[in-house]
Short mmCIF file of C-alpha atoms in Angstrom, two decimals:
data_model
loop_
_atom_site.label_atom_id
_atom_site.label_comp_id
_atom_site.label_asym_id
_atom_site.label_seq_id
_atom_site.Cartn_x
_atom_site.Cartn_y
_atom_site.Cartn_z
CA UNK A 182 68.73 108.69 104.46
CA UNK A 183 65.72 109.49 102.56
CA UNK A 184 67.91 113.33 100.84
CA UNK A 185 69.65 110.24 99.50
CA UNK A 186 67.06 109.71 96.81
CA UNK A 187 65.68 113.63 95.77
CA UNK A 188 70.15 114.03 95.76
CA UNK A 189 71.24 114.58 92.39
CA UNK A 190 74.55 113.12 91.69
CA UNK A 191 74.61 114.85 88.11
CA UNK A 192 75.57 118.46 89.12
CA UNK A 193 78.23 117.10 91.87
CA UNK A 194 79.61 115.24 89.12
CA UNK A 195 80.50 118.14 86.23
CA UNK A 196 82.22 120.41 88.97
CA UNK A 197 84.40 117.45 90.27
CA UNK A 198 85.22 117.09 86.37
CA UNK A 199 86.28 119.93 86.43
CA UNK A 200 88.13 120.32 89.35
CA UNK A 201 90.67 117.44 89.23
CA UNK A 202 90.64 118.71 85.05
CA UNK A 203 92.53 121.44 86.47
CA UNK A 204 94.13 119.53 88.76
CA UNK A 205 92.53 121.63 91.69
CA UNK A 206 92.48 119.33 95.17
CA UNK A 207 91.02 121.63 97.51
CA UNK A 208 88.19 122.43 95.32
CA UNK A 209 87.84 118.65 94.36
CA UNK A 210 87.63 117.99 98.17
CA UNK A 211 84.77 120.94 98.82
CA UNK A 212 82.90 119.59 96.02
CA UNK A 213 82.37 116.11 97.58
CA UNK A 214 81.95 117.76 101.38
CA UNK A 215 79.20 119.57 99.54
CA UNK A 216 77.86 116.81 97.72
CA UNK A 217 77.94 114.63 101.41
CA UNK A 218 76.15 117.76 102.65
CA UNK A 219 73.44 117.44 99.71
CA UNK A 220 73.02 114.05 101.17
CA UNK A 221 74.72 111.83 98.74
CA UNK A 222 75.76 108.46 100.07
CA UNK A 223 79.19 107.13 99.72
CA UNK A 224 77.80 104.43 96.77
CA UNK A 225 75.98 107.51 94.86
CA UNK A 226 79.11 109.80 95.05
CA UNK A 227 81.97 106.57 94.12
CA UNK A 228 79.65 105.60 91.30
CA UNK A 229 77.48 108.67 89.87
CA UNK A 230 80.52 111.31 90.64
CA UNK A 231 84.07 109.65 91.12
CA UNK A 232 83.31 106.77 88.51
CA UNK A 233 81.76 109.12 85.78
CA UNK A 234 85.00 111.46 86.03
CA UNK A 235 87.65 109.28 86.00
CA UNK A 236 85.69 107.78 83.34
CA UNK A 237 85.78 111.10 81.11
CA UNK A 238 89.37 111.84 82.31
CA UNK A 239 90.91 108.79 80.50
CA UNK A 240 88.97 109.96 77.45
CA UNK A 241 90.01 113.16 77.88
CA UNK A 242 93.25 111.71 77.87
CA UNK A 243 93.03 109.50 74.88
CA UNK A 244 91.31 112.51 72.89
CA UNK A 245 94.93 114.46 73.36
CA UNK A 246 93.11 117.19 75.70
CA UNK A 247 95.17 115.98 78.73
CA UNK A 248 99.02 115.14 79.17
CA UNK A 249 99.85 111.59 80.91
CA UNK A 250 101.02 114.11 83.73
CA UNK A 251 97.13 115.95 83.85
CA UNK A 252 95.92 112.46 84.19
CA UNK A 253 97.72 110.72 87.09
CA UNK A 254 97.14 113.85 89.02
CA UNK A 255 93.53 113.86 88.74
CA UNK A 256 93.64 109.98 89.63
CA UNK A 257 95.86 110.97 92.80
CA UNK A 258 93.16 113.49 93.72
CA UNK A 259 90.47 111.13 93.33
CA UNK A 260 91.94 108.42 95.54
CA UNK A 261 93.06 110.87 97.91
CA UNK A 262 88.97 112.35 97.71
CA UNK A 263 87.48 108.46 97.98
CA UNK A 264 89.38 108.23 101.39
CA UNK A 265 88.30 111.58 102.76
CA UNK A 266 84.68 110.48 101.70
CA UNK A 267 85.02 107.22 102.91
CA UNK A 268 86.17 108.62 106.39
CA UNK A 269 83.07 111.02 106.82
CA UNK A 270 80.65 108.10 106.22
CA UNK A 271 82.80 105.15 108.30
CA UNK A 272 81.12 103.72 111.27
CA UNK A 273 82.47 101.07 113.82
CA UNK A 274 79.73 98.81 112.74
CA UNK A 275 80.74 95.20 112.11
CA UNK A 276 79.44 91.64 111.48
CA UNK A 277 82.90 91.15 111.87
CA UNK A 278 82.06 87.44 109.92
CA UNK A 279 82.34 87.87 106.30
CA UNK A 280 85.57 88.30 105.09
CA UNK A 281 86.97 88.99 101.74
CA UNK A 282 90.62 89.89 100.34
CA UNK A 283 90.75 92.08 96.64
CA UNK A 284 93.60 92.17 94.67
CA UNK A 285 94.54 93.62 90.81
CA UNK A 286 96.14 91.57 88.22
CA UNK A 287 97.37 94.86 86.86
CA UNK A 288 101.13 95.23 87.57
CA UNK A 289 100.74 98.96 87.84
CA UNK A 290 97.56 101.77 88.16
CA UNK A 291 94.03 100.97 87.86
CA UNK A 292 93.14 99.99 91.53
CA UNK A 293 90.51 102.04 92.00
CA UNK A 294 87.01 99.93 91.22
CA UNK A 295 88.50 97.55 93.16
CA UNK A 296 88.87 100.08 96.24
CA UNK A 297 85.32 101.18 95.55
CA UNK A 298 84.12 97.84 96.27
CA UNK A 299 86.32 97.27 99.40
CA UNK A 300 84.99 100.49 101.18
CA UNK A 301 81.04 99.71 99.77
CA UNK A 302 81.64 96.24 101.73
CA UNK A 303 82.97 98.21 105.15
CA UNK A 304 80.25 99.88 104.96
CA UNK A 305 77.93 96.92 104.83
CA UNK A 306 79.72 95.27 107.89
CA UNK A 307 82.26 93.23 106.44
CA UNK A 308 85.68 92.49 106.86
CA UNK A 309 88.09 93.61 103.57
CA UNK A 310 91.50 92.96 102.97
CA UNK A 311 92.58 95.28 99.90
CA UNK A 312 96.30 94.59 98.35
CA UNK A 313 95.92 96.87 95.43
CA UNK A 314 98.26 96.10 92.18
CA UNK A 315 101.42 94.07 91.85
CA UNK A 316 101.24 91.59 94.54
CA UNK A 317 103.32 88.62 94.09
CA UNK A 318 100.58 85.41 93.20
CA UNK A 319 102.89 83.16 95.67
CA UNK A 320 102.26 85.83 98.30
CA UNK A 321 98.22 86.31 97.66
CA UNK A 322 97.83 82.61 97.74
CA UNK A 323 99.70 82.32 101.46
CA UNK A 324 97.61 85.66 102.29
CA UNK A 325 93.99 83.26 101.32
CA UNK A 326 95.35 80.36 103.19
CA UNK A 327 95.96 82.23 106.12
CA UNK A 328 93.01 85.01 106.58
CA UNK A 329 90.52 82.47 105.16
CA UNK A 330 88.20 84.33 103.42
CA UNK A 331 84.62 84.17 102.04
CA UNK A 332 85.52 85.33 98.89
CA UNK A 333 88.78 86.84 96.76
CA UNK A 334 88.00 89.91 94.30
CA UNK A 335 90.16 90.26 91.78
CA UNK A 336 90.54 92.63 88.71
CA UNK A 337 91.59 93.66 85.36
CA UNK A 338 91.44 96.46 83.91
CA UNK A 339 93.13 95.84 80.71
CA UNK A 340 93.08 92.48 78.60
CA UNK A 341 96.92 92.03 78.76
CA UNK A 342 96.47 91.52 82.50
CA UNK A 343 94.09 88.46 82.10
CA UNK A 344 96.77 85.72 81.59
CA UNK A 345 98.07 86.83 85.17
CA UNK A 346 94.25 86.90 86.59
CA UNK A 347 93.75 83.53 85.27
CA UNK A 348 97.48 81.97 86.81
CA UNK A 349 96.24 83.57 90.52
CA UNK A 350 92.45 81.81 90.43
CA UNK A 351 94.26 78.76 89.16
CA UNK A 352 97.26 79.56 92.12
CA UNK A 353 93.81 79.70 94.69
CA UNK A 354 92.17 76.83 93.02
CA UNK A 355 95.25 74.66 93.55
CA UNK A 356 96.39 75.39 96.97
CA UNK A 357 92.80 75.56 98.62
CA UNK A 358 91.05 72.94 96.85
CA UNK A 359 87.13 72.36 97.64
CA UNK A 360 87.99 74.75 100.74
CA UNK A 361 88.99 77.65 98.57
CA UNK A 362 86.39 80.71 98.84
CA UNK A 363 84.58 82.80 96.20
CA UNK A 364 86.29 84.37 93.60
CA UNK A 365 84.85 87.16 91.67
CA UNK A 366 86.28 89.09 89.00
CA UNK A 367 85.77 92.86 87.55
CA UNK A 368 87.39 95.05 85.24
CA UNK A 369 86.55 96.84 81.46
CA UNK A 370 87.14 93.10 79.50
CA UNK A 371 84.67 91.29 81.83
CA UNK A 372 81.59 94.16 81.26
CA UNK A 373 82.64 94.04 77.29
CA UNK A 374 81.88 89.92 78.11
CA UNK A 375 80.93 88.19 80.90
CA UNK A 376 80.73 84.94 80.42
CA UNK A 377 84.52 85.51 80.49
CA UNK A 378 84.65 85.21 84.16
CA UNK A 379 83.74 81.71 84.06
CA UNK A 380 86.42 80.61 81.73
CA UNK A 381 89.11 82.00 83.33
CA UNK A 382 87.74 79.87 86.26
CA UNK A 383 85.89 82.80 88.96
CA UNK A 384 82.45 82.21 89.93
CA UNK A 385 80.93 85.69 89.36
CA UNK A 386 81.27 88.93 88.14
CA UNK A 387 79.68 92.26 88.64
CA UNK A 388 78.73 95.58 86.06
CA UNK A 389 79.49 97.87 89.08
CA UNK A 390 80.85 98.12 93.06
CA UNK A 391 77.22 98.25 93.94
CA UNK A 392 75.99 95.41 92.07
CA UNK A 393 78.68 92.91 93.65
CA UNK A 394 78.10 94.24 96.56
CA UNK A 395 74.55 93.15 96.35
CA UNK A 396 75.48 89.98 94.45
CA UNK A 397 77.77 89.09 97.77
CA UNK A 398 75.62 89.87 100.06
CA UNK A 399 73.00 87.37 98.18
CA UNK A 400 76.03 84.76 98.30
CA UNK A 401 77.98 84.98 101.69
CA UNK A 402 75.61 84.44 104.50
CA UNK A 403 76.61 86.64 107.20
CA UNK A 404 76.46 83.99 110.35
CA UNK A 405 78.41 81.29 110.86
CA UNK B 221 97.97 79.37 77.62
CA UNK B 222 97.44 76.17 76.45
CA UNK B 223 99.76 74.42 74.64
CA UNK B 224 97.43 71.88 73.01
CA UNK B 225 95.53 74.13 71.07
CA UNK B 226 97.13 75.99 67.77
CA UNK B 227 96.03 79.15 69.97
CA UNK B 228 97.80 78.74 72.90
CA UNK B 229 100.70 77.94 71.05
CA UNK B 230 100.43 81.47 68.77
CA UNK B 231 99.97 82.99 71.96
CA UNK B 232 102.80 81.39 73.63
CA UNK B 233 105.28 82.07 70.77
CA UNK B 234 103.78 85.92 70.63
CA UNK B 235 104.52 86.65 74.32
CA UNK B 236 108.19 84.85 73.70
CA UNK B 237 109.28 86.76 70.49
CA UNK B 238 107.36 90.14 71.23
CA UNK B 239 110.34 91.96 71.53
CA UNK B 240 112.02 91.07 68.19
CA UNK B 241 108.34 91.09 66.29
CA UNK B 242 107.95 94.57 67.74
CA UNK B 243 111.43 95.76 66.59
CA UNK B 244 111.11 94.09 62.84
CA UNK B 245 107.18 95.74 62.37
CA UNK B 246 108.55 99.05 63.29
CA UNK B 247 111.64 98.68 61.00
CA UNK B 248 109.51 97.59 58.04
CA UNK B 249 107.22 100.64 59.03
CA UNK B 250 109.82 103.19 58.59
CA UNK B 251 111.29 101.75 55.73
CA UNK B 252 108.37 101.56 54.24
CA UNK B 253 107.11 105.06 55.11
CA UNK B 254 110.46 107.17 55.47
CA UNK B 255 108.46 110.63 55.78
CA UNK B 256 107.49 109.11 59.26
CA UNK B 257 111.31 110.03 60.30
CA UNK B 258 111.13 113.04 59.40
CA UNK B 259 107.76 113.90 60.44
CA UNK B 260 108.49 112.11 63.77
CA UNK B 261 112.25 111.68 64.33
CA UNK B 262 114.21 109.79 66.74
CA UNK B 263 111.04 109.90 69.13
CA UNK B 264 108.41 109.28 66.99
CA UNK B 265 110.30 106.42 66.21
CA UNK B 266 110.78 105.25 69.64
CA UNK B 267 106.98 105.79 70.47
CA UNK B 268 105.99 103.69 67.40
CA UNK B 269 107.90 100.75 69.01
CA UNK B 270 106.54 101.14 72.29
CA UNK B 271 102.95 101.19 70.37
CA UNK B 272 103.53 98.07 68.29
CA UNK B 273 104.76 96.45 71.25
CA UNK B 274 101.16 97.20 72.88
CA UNK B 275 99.22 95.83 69.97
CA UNK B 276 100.96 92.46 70.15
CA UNK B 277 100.48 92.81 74.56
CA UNK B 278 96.34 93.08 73.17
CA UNK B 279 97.26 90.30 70.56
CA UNK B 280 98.04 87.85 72.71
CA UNK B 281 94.84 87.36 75.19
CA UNK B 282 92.41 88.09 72.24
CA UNK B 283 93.96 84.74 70.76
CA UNK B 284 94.54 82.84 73.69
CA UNK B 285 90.85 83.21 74.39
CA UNK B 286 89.78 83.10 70.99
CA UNK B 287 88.20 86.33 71.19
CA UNK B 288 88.31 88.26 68.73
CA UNK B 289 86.17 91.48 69.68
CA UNK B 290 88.96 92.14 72.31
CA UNK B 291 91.30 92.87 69.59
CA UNK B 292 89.35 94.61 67.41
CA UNK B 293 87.76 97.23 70.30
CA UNK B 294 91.31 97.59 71.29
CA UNK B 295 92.27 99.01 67.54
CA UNK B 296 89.51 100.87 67.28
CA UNK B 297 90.67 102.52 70.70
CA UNK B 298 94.29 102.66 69.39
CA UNK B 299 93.01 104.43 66.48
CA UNK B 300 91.53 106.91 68.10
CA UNK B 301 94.28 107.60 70.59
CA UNK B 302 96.78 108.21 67.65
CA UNK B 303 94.30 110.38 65.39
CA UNK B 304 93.57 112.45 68.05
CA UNK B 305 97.91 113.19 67.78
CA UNK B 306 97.95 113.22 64.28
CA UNK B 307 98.84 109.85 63.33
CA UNK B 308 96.88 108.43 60.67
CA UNK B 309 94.63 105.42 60.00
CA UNK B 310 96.65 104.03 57.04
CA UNK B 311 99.62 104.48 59.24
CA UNK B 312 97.66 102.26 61.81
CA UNK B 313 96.49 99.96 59.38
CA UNK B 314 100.02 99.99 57.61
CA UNK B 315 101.48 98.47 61.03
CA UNK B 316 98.87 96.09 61.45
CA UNK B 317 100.40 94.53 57.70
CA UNK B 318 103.72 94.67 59.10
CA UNK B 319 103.12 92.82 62.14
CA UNK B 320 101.71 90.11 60.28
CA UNK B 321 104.37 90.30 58.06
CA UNK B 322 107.31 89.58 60.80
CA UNK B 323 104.54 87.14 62.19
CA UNK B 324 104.78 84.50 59.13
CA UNK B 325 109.28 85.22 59.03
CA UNK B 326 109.03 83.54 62.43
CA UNK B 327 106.29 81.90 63.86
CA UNK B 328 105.01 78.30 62.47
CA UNK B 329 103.12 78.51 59.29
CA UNK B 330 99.73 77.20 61.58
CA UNK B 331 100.31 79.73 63.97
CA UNK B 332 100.89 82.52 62.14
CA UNK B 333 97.87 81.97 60.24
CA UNK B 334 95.72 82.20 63.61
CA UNK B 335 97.71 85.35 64.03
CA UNK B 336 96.80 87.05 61.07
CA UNK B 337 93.12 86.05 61.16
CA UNK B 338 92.75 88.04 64.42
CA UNK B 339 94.88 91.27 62.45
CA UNK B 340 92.52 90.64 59.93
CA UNK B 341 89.98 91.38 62.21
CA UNK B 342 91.60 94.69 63.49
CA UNK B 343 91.85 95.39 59.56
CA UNK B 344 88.57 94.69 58.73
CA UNK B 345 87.12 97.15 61.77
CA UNK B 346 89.41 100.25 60.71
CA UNK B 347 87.81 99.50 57.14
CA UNK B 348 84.69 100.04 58.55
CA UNK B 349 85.40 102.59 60.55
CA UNK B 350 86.98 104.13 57.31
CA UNK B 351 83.72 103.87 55.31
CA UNK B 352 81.68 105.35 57.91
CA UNK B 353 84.07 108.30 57.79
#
């Protein structure tokens, strides 16, 4: 879509602050119709509207301006917003070949870069299997073995969570040997470093849903 | 964690004895800064457990990796969070000490001196936080 481009995801952005600030869904919802209507893509409104406010919220939140309370509702809203957006731009389209599973190290909140990514992949044809937070590692590992994927996404967002990221690659290493598939890693301690990724033993890592998006599609060859 | 290395073991040993750490830091806190009962209470009190308790949870993969910018960008975070409620810096900086104090009553005297040098590096980025302010 060539609105795509002149579409400013700024102005979309500051309502939808404001809106799940206040803890208003309906308007939150209108605002990203609208911003659909103005010809936003679903990458430009997860990363330059939905990322940027959750974003602020937590600092809202850390600067005492919202309660706990404030905060998980405007998360709620948001997920709830990224499926109704997701839904308007789905298509039937698929290569129906490259397959990936995402999971979150994080035994609670937090799931939704990882989400981002999942539904920026449907879009692009392939196959995602998202398990969100808290999934047993014994229970991942027999989910890998089984689908066979091209790759495993996994996330932190939070450096306590790392020692549990680390014990699931090494879990995937272990049981799938040279036959195991891609695993990338994302979350706040890998863009503060990088070149942690590769010590805790994943193959790549991404500043944003759109750039491992890319970064896979560079990797994973679609026919096989 | 590895076990080999004098990191992975202080890492090890802070995941195992978190609890108790947690509980003597915030003891030593409050006897060492009574006002905080009454300008807290029962609560406050509560809360200050629950935060120490998070500071060793950042502790321990800062050290494992031997990394210490993830410790120090999560006290500068933490001290933010509690200025923005009205706890202060020294407070902060206070139960950094006190950690490091329960730290060398129970862990090895190697370990414990990996510990500190990665509290000393959440010190040393309040202090200059502190000057800056």
């Amino acid at each position: 879509m060539t609105v795509a481009a002149e579409a400013n995801p700024a102005e979309h952005y500051a309502a939808y602050l404001g809106a799940i600030r206040s803890g208003d869904r309906r308007r939150a919802f209108q605002i990203i119709d609208e911003a659909r209507d103005a010809g936003l893509d679903l990458a430009a409104i997860y990363l330059g509207v939905f990322q940027p406010a959750l974003r602020e919220i937590g600092s809202l939140w850390q600067n005492n301006e919202l309660t706990v309370a404030e905060e998980h509702l405007a998360t709620a809203i948001t997920q709830a917003a990224m499926a109704r957006a997701y839904e308007r731009a789905f298509t039937w389209r698929t290569d129906g070949s490259r397959k990936l599973i995402a999971a979150c190290a994080d035994v609670e909140r937090h799931e939704v870069g990882l989400r981002m990514l999942c539904d920026l992949l449907d879009l692009e044809g392939w196959h995602t299997t998202y398990l969100g937070a808290a999934v047993p590692i014994d229970s991942l590992v027999a989910m890998v073995r089984r689908l066979r994927p091209d790759v495993v996404a996994l996330s932190a967002a939070l450096s306590p969570h790392l020692p549990r990221l680390r014990a699931m690659i090494a879990a995937i290493r272990d049981a799938l040997g040279d036959t195991r598939p891609l695993i990338m890693v994302g979350g706040r301690p890998f863009l503060d470093d990088p070149s942690l990724a590769e010590r805790l033993g994943a193959d790549l890592t991404a500043q944003n849903a759109t750039d491992a998006v890319r970064l896979l599609g560079e990797r994973v060859s679609r026919a096989r | 964690m590895d076990s080999v290395t004098v990191e992975g073991r202080a890492a090890a040993e802070l995941l195992a004895r978190k609890t108790s750490l947690a509980q003597t830091a915030t003891d030593a806190l409050y006897a060492d800064m009574p006002e905080l009962t009454t300008r807290y209470g029962a609560v406050g009190r509560e809360r200050c457990l629950e935060d120490i308790r998070y500071t060793i949870d950042h502790l321990i993969p800062a050290i494992d990796l031997t990394q210490p910018s993830m410790f120090t960008a999560y006290v500068g975070w933490l001290d933010d969070l509690l200025r923005a409620r009205n706890v202060s810096t020294r407070e902060v900086i206070r139960s950094l000490e006190l950690i490091e104090q329960a730290v060398r009553n129970e862990l090895a005297p190697d370990e414990a001196n990996v510990v500190a040098s990665f509290l000393r590096a959440g010190l040393d980025s309040l202090g200059a936080v502190r000057r800056e302010g």
